Every structure is written in C-alpha cells, then in structure tokens.
mmCIF file of C-alpha atoms in Angstrom:
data_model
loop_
_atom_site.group_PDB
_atom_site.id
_atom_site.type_symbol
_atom_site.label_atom_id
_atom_site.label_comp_id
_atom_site.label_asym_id
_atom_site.label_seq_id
_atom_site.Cartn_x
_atom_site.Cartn_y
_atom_site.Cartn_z
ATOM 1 C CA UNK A 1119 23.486 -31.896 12.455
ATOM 2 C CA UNK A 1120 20.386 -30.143 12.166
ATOM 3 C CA UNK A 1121 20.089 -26.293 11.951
ATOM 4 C CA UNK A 1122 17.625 -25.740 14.793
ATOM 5 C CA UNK A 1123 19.984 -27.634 16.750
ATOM 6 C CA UNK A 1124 23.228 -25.594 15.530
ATOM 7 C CA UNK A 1125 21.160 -22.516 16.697
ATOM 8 C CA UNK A 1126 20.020 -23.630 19.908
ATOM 9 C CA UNK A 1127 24.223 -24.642 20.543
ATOM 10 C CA UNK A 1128 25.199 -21.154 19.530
ATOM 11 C CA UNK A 1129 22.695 -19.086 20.566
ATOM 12 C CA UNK A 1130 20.599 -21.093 23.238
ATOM 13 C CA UNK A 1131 21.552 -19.437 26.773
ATOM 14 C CA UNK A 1132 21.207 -15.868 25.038
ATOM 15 C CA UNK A 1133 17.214 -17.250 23.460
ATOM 16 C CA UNK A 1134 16.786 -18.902 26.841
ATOM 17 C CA UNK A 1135 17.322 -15.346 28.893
ATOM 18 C CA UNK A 1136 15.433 -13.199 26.565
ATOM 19 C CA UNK A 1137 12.774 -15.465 26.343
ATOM 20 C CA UNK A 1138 12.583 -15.962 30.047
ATOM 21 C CA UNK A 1139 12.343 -12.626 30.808
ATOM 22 C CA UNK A 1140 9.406 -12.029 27.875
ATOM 23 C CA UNK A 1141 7.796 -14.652 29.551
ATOM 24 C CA UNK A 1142 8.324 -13.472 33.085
ATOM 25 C CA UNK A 1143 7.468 -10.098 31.851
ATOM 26 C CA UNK A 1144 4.003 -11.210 31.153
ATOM 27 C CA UNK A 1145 4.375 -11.858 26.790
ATOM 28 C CA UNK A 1146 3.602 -14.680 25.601
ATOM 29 C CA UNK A 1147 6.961 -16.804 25.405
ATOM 30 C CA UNK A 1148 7.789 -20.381 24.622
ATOM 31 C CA UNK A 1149 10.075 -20.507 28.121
ATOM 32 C CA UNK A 1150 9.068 -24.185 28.960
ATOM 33 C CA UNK A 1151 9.616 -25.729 25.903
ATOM 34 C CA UNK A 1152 12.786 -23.876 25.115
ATOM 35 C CA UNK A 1153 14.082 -25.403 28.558
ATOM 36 C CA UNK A 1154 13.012 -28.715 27.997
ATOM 37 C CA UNK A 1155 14.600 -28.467 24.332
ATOM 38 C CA UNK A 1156 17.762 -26.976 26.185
ATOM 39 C CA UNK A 1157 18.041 -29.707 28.781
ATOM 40 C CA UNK A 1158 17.657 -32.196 26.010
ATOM 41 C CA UNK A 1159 21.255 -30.768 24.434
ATOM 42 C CA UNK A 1160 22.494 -30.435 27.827
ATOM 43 C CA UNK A 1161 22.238 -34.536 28.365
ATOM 44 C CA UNK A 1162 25.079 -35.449 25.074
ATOM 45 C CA UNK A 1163 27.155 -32.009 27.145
ATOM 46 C CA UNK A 1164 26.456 -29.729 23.833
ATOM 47 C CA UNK A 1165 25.365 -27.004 26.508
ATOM 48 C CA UNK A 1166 25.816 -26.253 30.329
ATOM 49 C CA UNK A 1167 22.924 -27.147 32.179
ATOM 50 C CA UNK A 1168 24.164 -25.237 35.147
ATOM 51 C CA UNK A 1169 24.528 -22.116 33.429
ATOM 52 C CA UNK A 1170 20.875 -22.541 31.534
ATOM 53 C CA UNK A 1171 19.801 -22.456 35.215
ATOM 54 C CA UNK A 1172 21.321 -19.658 36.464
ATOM 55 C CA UNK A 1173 20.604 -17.562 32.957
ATOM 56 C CA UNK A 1174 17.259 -18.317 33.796
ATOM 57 C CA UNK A 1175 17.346 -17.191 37.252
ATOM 58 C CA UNK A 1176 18.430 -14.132 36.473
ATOM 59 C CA UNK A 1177 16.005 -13.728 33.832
ATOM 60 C CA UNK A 1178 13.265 -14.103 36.317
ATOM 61 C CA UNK A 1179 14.769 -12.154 39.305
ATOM 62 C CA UNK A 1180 14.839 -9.363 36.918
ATOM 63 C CA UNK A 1181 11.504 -9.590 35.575
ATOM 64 C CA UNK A 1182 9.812 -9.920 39.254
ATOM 65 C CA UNK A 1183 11.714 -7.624 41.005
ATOM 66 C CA UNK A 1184 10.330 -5.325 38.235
ATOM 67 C CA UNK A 1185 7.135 -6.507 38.927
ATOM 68 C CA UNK A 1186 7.585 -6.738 42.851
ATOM 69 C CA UNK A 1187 8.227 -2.933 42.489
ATOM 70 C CA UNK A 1188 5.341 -1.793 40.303
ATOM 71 C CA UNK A 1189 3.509 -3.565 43.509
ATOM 72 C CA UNK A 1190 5.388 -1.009 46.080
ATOM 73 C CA UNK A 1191 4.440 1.794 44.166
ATOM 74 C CA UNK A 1192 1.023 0.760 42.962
ATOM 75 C CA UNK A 1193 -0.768 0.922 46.141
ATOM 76 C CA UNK A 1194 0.763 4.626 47.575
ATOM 77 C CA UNK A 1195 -0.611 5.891 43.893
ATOM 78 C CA UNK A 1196 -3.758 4.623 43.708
ATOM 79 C CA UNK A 1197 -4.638 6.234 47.162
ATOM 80 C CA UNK A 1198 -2.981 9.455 46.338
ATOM 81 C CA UNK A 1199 -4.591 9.998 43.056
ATOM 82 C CA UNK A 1200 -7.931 9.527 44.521
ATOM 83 C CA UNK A 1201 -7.210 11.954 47.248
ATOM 84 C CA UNK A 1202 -6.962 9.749 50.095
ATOM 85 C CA UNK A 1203 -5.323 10.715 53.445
ATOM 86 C CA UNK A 1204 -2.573 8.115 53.179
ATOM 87 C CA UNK A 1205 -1.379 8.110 57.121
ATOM 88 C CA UNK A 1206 -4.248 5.951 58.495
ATOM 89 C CA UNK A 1207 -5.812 4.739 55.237
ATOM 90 C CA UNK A 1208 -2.847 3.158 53.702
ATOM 91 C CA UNK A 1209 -1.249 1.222 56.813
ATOM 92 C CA UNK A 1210 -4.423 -0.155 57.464
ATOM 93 C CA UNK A 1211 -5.036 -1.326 53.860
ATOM 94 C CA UNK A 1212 -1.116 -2.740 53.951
ATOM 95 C CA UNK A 1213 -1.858 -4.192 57.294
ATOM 96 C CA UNK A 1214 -4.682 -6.322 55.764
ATOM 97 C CA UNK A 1215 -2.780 -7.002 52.839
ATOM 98 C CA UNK A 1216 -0.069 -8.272 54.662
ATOM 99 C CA UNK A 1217 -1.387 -10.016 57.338
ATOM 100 C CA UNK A 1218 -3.583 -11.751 54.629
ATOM 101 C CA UNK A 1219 -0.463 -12.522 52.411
ATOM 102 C CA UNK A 1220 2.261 -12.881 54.470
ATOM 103 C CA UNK A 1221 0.924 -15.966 56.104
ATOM 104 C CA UNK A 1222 1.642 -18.177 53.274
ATOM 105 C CA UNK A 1223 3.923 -15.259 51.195
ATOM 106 C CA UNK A 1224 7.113 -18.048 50.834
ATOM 107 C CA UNK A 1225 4.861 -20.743 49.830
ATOM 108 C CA UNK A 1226 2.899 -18.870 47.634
ATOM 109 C CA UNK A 1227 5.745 -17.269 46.035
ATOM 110 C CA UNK A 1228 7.413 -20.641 45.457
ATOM 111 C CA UNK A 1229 4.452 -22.326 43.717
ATOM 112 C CA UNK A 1230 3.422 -19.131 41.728
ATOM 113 C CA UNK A 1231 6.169 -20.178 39.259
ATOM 114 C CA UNK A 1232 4.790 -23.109 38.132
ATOM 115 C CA UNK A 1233 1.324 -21.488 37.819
ATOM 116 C CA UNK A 1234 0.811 -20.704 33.707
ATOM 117 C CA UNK A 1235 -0.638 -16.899 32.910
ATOM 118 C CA UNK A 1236 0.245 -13.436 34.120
ATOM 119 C CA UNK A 1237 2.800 -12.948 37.006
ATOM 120 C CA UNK A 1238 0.592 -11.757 39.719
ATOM 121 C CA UNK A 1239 2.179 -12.579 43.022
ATOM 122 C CA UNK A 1240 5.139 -10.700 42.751
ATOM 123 C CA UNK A 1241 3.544 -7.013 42.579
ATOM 124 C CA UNK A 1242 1.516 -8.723 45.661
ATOM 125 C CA UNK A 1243 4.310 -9.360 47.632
ATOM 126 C CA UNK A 1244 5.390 -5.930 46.915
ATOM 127 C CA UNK A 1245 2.283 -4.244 47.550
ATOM 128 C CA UNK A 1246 1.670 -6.655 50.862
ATOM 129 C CA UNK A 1247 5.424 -5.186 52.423
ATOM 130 C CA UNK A 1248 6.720 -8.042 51.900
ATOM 131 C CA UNK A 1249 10.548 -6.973 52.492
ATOM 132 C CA UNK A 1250 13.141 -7.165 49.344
ATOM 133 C CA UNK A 1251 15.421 -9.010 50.585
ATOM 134 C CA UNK A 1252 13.333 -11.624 52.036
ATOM 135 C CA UNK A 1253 11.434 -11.265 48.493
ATOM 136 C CA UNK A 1254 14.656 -11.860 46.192
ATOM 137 C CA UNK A 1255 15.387 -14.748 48.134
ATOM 138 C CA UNK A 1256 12.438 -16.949 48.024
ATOM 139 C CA UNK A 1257 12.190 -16.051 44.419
ATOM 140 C CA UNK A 1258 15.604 -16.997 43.727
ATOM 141 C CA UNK A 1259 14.757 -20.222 45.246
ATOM 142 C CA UNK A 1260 11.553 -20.337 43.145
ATOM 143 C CA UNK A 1261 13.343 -19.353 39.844
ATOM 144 C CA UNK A 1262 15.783 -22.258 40.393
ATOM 145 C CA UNK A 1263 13.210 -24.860 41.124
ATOM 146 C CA UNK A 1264 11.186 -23.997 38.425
ATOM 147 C CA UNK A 1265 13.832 -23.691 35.365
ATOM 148 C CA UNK A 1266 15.399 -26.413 36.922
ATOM 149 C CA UNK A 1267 12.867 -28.989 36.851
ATOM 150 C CA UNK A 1268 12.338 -28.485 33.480
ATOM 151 C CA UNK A 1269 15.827 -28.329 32.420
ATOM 152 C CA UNK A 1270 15.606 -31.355 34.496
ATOM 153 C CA UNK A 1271 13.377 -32.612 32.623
ATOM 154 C CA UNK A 1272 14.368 -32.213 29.313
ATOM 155 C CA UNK A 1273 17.714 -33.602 30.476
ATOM 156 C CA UNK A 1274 16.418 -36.959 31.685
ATOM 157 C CA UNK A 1275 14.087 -37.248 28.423
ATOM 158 C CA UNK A 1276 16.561 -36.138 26.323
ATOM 159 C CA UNK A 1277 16.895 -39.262 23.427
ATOM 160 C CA UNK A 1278 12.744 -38.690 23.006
ATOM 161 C CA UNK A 1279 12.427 -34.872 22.839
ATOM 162 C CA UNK A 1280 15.526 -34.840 20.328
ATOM 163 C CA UNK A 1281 13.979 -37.657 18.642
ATOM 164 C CA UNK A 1282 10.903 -35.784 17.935
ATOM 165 C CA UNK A 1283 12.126 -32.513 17.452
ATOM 166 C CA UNK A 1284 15.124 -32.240 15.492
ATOM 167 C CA UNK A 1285 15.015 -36.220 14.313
ATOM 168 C CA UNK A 1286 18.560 -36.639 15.566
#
C-alpha cells in the first residue's frame, strides 16, 4: 500500500479537521481535495465517512462562529472608535443591515459554503443580528451539505481518484 495512503488511514480525520478549519479560517487550505481523497478511502471502508462529516462540521462551526462573532463586535467598534453616538446611529445602521440581509440570511448562508475565497457571510450574519442560535443552525446544515457532497463525491468516484492519485 502506498504511503500517502497509510497516512491519510492514520492520520486523515485529524488532517481533515485542521485543514478545515485553516481553510474556514480564511488560509489557504487544500479542504476539497483532501475530502474528495478521503471519501475515495471511505468507499473500500478504510475510513468512516460519517465521522469525516461530522469532523468537518465541527471544523467549520468553529471557524464561523469565530467569524460570526468578529461580525457582532465589528460594527459596535467601528462606531465607537470614531466617536459616534451609538443609541440612534447604530440600530439604524443594524436595521438596514438586517432588513437587507435577513431576507435571504438562510439561503445565503447555505450557498456561501460552496462559494471559493474568504468567508465573508458569517461576520455578516453577525453584524446583520442575525441571532446565534438561528446562525449555528443553518450553518450546521451548510457545513454538512458542503463536506458532504464532496465526501460524497469522492466516495462515488472512488476507483478513479485512487487510480490517479496513489496508483492503487
């Protein structure tokens, strides 16, 4: 058996959750190819697709509830430090925001995930009032869909991606 293949067994729910959350985070991380390499071990059951899923869930919840924070607190900052009254100033600004947002907020934050580039929608939602639970649960939602399709996807295609990556 190959090496890269005896590395991805040991080690490849541990690379897929660090590199999630890098990628999440905003780095620049191989996350979509790792899953599709990872669903493509899952199909011969060297590895638990289930638990890839979940691993990367978590991986994202963690990264954009960060993010979905940093949004909360942006906004209350920003007006503060340039010496703006924030009583009528910032619930008019949050009501725009919102309104603006929140009419497509579940939507938006499902698709978001499959959108390449910087996480941007999650300090949004925080920074539109979006509320946290209502926030961790659509992006729960979106973190499964997304690592799961392409889990998914590796899993169906798995006799071609091993075939041209690790020649097995």
């Amino acid at each position: 058996m190959n090496s890269a293949v005896q590395l991805l067994m040991n080690h490849g729910v541990a690379g897929l959750f660090v590199t999630v959350l890098a990628d999440q985070a905003g780095l620049p991380a191989p996350a979509v190819p790792l899953m599709f390499v990872l669903g493509s071990l899952a199909r011969p059951a060297h590895l638990d697709i289930v638990t890839s899923i979940a691993v990367a869930m978590v991986a994202c919840l963690l990264a954009d509830l960060f993010w979905y924070q940093v949004g909360r607190q942006t906004l209350i900052k920003r007006l503060r430090g340039h010496g703006v009254t924030l009583q009528g100033s910032e619930s008019c600004m949050r009501h725009k925001i919102a309104a603006a947002f929140n009419r497509n907020a579940d939507g938006v934050l499902l698709l978001a995930k499959f959108i390449p580039g910087p996480n941007l929608v999650s300090p949004l939602a925080g920074l539109s009032g979006v509320k946290p639970l209502r926030f961790l649960i659509v992006d729960a939602l979106a973190s499964i869909l997304w690592a799961g399709s392409f889990l998914t996807f590796g899993y169906c295609f798995a006799q071609r991606i091993q075939a041209c990556c690790f020649h097995i």
